[in-house]
Coordinates of C-alpha atoms in Angstrom, one line a residue:
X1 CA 0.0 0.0 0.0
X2 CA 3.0 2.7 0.8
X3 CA 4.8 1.9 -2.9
X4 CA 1.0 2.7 -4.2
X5 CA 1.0 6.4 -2.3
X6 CA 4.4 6.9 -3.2
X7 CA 4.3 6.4 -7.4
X8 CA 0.4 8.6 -7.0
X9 CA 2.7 11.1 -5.1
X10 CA 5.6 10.9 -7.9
X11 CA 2.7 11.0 -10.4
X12 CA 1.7 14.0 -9.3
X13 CA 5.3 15.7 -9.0
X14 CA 5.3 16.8 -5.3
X15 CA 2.7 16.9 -2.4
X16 CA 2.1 20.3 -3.1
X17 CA -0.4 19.4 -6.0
X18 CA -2.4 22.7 -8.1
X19 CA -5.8 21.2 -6.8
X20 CA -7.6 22.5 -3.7
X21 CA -10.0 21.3 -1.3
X22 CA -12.5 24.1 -1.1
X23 CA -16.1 24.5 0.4
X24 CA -18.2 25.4 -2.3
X25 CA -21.8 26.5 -1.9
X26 CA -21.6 28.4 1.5
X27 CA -24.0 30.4 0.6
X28 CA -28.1 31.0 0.6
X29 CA -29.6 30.1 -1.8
X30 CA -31.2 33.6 -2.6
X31 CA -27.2 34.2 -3.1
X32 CA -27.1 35.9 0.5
X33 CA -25.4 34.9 3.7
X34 CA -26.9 35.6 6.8
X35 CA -24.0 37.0 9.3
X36 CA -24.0 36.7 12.9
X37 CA -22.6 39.8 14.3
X38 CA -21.3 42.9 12.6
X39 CA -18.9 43.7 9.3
X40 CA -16.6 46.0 11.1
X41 CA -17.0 48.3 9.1
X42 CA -16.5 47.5 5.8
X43 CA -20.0 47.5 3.7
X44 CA -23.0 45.6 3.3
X45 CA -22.8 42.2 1.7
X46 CA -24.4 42.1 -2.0
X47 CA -25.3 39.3 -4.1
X48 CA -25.4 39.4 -8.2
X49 CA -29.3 37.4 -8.1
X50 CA -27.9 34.7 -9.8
X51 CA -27.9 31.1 -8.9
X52 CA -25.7 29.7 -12.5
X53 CA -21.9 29.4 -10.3
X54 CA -21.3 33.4 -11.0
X55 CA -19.4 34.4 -8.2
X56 CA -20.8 36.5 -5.3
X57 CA -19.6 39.6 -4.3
X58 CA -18.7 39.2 -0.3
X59 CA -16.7 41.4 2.3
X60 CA -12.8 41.3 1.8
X61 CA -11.2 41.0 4.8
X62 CA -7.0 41.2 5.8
X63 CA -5.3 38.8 7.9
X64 CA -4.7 42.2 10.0
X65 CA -8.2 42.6 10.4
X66 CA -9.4 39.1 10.9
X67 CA -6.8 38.5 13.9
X68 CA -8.7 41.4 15.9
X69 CA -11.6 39.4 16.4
X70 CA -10.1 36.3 19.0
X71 CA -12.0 37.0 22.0
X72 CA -14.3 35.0 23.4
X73 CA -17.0 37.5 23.1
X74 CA -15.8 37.9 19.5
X75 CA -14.6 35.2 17.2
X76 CA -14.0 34.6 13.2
X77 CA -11.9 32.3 11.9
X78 CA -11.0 31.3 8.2
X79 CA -11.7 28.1 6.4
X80 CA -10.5 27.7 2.7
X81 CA -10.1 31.6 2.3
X82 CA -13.7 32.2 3.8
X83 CA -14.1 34.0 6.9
X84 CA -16.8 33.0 9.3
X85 CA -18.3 34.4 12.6
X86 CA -18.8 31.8 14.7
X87 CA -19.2 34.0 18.4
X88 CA -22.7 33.6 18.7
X89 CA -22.6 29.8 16.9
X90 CA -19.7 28.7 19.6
X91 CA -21.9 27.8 22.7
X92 CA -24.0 25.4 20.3
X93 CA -21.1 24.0 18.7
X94 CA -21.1 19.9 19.0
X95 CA -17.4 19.9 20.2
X96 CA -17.5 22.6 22.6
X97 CA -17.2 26.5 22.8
X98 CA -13.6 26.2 23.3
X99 CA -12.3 24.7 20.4
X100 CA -13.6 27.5 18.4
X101 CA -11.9 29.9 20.8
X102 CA -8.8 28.3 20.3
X103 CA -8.4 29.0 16.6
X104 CA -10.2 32.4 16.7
X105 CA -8.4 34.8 14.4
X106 CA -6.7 32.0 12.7
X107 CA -6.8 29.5 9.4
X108 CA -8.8 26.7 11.0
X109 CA -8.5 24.8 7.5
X110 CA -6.7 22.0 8.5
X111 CA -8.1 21.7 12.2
X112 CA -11.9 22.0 10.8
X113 CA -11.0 19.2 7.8
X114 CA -9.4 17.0 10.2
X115 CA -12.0 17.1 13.0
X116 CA -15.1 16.7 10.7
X117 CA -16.6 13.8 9.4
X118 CA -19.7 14.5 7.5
X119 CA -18.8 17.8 5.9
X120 CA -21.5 18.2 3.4
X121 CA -23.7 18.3 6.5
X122 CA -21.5 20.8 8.4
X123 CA -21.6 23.2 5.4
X124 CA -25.4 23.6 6.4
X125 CA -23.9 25.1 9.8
X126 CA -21.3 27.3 8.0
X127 CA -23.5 28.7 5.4
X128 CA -25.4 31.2 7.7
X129 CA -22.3 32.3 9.5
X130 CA -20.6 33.7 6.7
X131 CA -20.0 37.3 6.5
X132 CA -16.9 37.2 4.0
X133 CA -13.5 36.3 2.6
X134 CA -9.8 36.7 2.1
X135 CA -9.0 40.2 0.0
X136 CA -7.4 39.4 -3.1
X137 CA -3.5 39.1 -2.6
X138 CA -3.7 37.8 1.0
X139 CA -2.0 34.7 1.5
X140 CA -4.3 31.4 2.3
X141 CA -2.8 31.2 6.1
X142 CA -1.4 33.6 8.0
X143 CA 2.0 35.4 6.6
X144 CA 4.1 33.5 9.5
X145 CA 3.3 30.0 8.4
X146 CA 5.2 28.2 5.3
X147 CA 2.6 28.2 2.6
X148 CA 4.9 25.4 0.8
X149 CA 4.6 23.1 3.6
X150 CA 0.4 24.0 4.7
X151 CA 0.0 23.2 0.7
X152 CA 2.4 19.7 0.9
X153 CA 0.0 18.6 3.8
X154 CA -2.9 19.4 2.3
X155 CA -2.3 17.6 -1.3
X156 CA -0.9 14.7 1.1
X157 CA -4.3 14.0 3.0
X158 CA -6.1 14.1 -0.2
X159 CA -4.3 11.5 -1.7
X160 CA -4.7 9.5 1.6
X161 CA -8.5 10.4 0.9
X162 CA -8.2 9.0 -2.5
X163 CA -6.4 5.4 -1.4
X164 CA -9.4 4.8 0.9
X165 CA -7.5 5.3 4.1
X166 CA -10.4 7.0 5.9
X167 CA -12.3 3.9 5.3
X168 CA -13.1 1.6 8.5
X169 CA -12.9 -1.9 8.7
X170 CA -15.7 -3.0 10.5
X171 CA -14.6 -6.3 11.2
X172 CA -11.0 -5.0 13.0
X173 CA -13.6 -2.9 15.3
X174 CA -16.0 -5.7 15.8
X175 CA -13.5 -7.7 16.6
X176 CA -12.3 -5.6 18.7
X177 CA -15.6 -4.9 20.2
X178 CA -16.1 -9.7 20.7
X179 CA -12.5 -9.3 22.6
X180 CA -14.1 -6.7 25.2
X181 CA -16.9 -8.6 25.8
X182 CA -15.6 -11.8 25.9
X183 CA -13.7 -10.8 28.9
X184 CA -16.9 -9.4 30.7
X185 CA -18.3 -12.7 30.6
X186 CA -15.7 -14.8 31.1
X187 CA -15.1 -13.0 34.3
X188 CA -18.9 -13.6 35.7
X189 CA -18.4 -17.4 34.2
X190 CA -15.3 -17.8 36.3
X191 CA -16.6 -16.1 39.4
X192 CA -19.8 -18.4 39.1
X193 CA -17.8 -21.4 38.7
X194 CA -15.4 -21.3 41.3
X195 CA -17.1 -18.6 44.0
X196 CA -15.5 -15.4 45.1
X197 CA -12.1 -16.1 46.7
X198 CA -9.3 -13.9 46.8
X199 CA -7.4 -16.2 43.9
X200 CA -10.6 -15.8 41.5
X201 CA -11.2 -12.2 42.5
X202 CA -7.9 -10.7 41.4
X203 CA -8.0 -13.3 38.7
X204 CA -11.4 -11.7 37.3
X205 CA -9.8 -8.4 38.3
X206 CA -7.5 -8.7 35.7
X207 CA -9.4 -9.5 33.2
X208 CA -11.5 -6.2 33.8
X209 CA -8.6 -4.5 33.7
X210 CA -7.5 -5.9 30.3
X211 CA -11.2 -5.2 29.3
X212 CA -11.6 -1.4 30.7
X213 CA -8.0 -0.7 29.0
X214 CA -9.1 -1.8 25.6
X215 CA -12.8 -0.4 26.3
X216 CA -10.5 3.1 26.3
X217 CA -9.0 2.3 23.2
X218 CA -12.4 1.6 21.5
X219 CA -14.0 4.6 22.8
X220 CA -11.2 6.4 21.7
X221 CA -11.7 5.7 17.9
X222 CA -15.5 6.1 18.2
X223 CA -15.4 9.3 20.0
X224 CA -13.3 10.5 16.8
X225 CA -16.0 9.1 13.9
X226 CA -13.4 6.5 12.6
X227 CA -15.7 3.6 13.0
X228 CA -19.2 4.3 10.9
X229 CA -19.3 6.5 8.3
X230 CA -22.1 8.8 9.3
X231 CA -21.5 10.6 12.9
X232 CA -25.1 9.7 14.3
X233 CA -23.9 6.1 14.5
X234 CA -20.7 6.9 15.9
X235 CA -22.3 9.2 18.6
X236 CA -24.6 6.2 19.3
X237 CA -21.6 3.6 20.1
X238 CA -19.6 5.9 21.9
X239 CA -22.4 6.1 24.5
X240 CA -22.2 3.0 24.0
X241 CA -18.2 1.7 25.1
X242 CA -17.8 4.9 27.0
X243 CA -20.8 5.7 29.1
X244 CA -22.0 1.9 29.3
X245 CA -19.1 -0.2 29.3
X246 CA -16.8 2.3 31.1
X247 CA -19.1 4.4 33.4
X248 CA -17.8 7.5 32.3
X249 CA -19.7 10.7 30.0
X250 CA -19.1 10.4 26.7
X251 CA -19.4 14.3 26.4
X252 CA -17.3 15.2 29.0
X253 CA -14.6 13.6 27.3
X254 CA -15.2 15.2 23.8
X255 CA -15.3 18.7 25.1
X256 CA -11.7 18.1 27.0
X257 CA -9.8 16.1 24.3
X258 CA -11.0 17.9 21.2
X259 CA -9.4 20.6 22.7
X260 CA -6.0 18.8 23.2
X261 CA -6.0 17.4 19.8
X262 CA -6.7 21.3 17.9
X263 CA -4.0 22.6 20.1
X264 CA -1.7 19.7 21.8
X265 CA 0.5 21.0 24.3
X266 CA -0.5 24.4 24.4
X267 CA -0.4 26.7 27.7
X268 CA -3.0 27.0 28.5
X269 CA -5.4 26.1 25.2
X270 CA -4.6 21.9 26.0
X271 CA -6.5 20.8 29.3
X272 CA -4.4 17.6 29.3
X273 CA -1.3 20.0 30.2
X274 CA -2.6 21.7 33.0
X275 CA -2.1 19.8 35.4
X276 CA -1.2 22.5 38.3
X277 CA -1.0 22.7 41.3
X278 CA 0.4 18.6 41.0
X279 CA 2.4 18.5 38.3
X280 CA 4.4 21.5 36.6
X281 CA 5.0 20.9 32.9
X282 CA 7.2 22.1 30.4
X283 CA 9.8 24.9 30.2
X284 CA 7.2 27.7 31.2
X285 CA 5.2 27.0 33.5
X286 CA 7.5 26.1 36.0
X287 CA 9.6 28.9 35.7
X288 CA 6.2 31.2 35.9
X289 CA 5.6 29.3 39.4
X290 CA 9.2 29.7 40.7
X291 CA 9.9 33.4 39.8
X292 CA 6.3 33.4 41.6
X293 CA 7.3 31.8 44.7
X294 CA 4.2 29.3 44.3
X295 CA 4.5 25.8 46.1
X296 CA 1.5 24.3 46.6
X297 CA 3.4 20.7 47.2
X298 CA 7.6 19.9 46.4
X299 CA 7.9 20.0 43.2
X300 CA 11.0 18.6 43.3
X301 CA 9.7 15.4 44.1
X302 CA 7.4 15.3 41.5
X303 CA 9.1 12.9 39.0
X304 CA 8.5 10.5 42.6
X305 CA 4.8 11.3 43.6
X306 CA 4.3 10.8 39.8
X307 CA 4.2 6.9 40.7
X308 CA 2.0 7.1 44.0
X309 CA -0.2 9.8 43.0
X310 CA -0.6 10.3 38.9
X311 CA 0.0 6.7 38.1
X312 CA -2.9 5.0 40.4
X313 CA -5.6 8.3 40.7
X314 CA -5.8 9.1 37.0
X315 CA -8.6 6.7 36.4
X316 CA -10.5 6.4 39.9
X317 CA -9.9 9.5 41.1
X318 CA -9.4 12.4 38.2
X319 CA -11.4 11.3 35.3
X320 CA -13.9 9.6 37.0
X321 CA -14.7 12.7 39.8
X322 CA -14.0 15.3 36.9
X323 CA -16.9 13.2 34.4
X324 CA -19.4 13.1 37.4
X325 CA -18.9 16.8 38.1
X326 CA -19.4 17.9 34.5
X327 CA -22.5 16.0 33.9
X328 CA -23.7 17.3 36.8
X329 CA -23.3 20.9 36.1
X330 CA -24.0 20.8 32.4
X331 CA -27.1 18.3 32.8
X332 CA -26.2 15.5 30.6
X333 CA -29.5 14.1 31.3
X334 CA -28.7 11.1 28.7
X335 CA -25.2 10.6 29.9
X336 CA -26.3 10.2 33.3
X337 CA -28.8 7.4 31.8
X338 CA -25.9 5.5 29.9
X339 CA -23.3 5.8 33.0
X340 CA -26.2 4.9 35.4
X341 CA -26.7 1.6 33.4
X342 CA -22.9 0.5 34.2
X343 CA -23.5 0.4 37.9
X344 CA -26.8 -1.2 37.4
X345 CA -24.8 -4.0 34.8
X346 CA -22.5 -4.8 37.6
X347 CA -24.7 -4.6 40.5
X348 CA -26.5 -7.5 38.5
X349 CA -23.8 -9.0 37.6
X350 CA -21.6 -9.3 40.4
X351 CA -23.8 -7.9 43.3
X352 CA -25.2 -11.8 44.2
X353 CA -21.2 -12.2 44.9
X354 CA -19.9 -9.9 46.8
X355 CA -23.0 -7.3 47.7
X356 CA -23.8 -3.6 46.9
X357 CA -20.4 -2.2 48.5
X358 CA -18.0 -5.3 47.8
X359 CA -19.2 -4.7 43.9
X360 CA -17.8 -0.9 44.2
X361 CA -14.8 -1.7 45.8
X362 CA -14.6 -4.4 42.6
X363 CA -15.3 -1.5 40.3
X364 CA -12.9 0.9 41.1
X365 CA -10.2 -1.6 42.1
X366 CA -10.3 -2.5 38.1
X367 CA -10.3 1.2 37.7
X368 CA -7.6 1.9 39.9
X369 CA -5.9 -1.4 38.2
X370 CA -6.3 0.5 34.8
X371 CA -5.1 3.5 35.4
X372 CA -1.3 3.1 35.4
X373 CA -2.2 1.4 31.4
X374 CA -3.8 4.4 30.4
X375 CA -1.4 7.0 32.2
X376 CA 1.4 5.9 30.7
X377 CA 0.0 5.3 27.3
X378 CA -1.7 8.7 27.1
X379 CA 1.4 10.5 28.7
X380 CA 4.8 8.7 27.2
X381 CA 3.9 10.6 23.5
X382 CA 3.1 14.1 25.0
X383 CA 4.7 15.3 28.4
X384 CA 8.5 14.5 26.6
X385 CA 7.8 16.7 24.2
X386 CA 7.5 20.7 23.3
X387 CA 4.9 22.7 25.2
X388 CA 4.4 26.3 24.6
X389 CA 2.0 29.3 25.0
X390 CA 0.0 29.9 21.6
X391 CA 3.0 30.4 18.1
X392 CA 0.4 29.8 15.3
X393 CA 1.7 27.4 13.8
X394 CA 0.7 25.3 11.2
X395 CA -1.6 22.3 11.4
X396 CA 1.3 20.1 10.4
X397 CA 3.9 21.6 13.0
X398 CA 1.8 22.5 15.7
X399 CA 1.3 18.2 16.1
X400 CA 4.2 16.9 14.9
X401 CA 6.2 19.2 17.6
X402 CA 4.2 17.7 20.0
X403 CA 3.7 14.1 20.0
X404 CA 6.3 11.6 19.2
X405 CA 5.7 8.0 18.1
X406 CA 6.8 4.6 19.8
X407 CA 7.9 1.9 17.5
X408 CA 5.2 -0.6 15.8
X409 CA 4.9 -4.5 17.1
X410 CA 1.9 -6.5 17.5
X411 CA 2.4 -6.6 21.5
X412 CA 2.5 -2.8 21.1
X413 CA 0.0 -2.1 18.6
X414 CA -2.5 -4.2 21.0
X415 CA -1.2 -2.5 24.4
X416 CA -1.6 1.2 23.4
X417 CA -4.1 0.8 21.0
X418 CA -2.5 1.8 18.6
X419 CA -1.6 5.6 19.9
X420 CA 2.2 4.5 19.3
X421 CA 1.3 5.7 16.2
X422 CA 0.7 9.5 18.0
X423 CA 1.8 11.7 14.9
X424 CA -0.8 10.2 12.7
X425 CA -3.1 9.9 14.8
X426 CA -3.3 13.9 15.5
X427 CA -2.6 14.3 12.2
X428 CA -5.5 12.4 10.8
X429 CA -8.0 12.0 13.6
X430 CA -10.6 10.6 11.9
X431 CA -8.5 7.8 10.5
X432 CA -9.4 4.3 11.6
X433 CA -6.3 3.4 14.0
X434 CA -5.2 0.1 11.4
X435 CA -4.4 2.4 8.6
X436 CA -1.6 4.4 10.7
X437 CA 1.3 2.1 9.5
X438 CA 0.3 2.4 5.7
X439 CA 0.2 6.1 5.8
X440 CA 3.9 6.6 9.1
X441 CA 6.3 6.3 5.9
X442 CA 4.4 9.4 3.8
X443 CA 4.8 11.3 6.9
X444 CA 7.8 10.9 7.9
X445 CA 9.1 11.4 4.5
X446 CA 6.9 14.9 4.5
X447 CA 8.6 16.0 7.8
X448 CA 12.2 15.1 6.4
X449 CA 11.5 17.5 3.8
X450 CA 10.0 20.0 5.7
X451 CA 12.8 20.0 8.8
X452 CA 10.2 18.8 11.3
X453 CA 11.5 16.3 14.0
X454 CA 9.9 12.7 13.1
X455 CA 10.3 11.2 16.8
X456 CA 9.9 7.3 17.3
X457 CA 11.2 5.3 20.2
X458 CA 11.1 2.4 21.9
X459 CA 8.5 1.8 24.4
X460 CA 10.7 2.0 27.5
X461 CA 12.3 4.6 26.1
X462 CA 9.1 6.4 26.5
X463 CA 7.8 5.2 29.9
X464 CA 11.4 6.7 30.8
X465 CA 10.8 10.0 29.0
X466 CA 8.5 11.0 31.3
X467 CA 9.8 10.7 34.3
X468 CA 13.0 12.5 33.0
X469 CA 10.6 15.4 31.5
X470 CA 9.1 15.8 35.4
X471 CA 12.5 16.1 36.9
X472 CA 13.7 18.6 34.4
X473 CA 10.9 21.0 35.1
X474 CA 11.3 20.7 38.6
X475 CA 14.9 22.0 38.0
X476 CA 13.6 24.5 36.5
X477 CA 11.1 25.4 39.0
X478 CA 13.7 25.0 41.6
X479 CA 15.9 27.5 39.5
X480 CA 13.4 30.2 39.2
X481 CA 11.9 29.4 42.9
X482 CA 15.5 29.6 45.2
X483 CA 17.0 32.6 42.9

């Protein structure tokens, strides 16, 4: 499959092919867009009448004048030359005000392509938020990215597009799906064959474990559409794996990792870096805390309570008080449903065993079990690498620079679910997670040429990164702190 991209991509001449991806018909179709909020200034909006592909005349805006607008209470942003205010759209959006925030004032092109699914239905969305586009002679991104490489990346995902490698297998899912369940009821079948001793019970334990872990992993690629190829049956499974079969919201965890994939390792954009007053990350942040005289706990033991505290509580403790909270607050009336029905599946299940509180202490001894499997995973491919306050970069470079990948084997393939594969993954979000390998060696070769740091290590390796990554902050916090 990787010779076939590369002769399409020698075919073509480079990656930087004359084509574009545009959104055509973002208009009414009386020819006029309806805008939300005002025109700054610059004239009505007027329409020709007619409906035969004539182009319509719209406000011409400057990237000067476009990046004005990037406060919350005020937000455009530009997709394929077209600019959109989305302020009043944002608290409706389905992936949460913030990721609009984030790229307000910017080219969302990429971010918006790679985080949709079904875009002739998200054109219905975008056609009344129109209110203009590019002036002639501005640049399609922002003056401080390279065009060259925006325009490699671009002509690269369309011929992934064209090989089919947004296309799911269904049997690789379902299979994966048989494997999760499998577990589940070999579990009950053991505990109902051989009773509830301590042997069985950390026997079953583990499988749970193994279960919940890959249940992550599943609910991962569902939450991203890679699964079905129409988002309503997506959004159905991942209530599914995620509220059901893990007992967490399925919305929750959209609104906080859609915001970590537009903007990965971003002070203070990414929520999955913020991790004060525990952790301090990065080369910022604890220098900011230091020259501040801020110590909430020793931070220069961090790298240690990393093991005792962020290892064990990320999964018990964190997620699971952080999803209760937010569906609380925000009323996630059906969220609370589906995560109500987990309790109820294993108070059924295993509440004839060991009662109503032995069953909880089973539950979040699995969790608590899990947790060091998904840390690590989740962490070992972003707390190594570069974290920053807001550069607008390019899609390309803003997740390259901050993932890295760990090197492909079945064992680690299975284990991670496939996020050893990191670079593509952010790249391509919407990818189904089998397809990675095929497409690593067209990356790669696209960062060579553009200078970008391709990063892929062994597994221990990365398990190791972090806790050097934790100990170099905390020099740098002690620096800043004892100056």
């Amino acid at each position: 499959m990787t010779m076939k991209f590369e002769e399409k991509l020698e075919d073509k001449g480079s990656l930087a092919g004359r084509s574009r991806v545009h959104l055509d018909g973002m208009h009414q179709a009386n020819g006029k867009p309806i805008a939300n909020g005002k025109t700054d200034g610059c004239g009505k909006q007027e329409a020709n009448g007619q409906s035969n592909g004539l182009r319509e005349s719209l406000n011409r805006y400057t990237w000067q004048e476009i990046q004005r607008h990037n406060q919350e209470n005020d937000q455009w942003l530009v997709i394929h030359r077209k600019v959109y205010n989305v302020t009043d759209w944002a608290k409706r959006h389905p992936g949460g005000h913030r990721v609009l925030n984030h790229y307000a004032g910017e080219d969302a092109t990429d971010a918006f392509r790679a985080m949709h699914l079904e875009l002739d239905i998200v054109k219905l969305y975008l056609k009344p938020l129109l209110i203009g586009e590019l002036a002639p002679g501005e640049p399609n991104q922002e003056r401080n990215k390279n065009s060259q490489l925006v325009e490699d990346f671009q002509e690269l995902r369309r011929t992934l597009e064209a090989s089919n490698m947004f296309r799911a297998n269904l049997w690789f899912f379902s299979l994966h799906l048989i494997q999760i369940l499998i577990l589940e009821v070999l579990a009950w079948l053991i505990l109902c064959h051989f009773g509830n001793g301590w042997t069985v019970t950390l026997f079953i334990s583990f499988l749970l474990t193994v279960s919940q872990a890959q249940s992550s992993f599943l609910q991962h690629d569902i939450g991203h559409l890679s699964m079905f190829k129409k988002s309503k049956w997506n959004h159905l499974m991942h209530k599914f794996v995620m509220c059901h079969l893990k007992g967490l919201s399925a919305n929750w965890w959209n609104y906080r990792h859609f915001q970590h994939h537009v903007k990965p390792n971003i002070y203070p954009k990414d929520p999955d870096i913020d991790m004060g007053p525990l952790f301090l990350l990065g080369d910022s942040q604890p220098v900011k805390y230091g020259k501040k005289k801020i110590k909430y706990i020793n931070y220069e033991k961090q790298h240690l309570y990393f093991y005792w505290v962020g290892l064990p509580l990320l999964m018990p403790v964190y997620f699971n008080l952080q999803s209760m909270q937010v569906m609380y607050l925000r009323r996630y009336w059906v969220d609370i449903a589906w995560v109500s029905s987990f309790y109820i599946r294993h108070f059924i299940t295993f509440g004839p065993f060991y009662g109503i509180f032995g069953t909880v202490l089973l539950i979040y001894l699995v969790k608590f079990l899990e947790s060091p499997w998904i840390a690590y995973v989740t962490q070992m491919s972003h707390i190594p690498m570069k974290m920053s306050t807001e550069e607008n970069r390019d899609w390309l470079s803003t997740q390259v620079l901050a993932t890295c990948n760990i090197e492909q084997s079945f064992f680690n393939d299975w284990f991670t679910g496939h996020l050893n594969f990191q670079i593509e993954h952010h790249l391509f979000p919407t990818m189904p997670r089998h397809n990675y390998h095929k497409v690593a060696p067209l990356v790669r070769s696209l960062c060579t040429k553009h200078g970008l740091q391709y990063v892929n290590k062994p597994m221990l390796k990365a398990f190791g990164d972090i806790i050097r990554a934790l100990k170099k902050s905390a020099a740098l916090w002690m620096d800043a702190y004892y100056e």
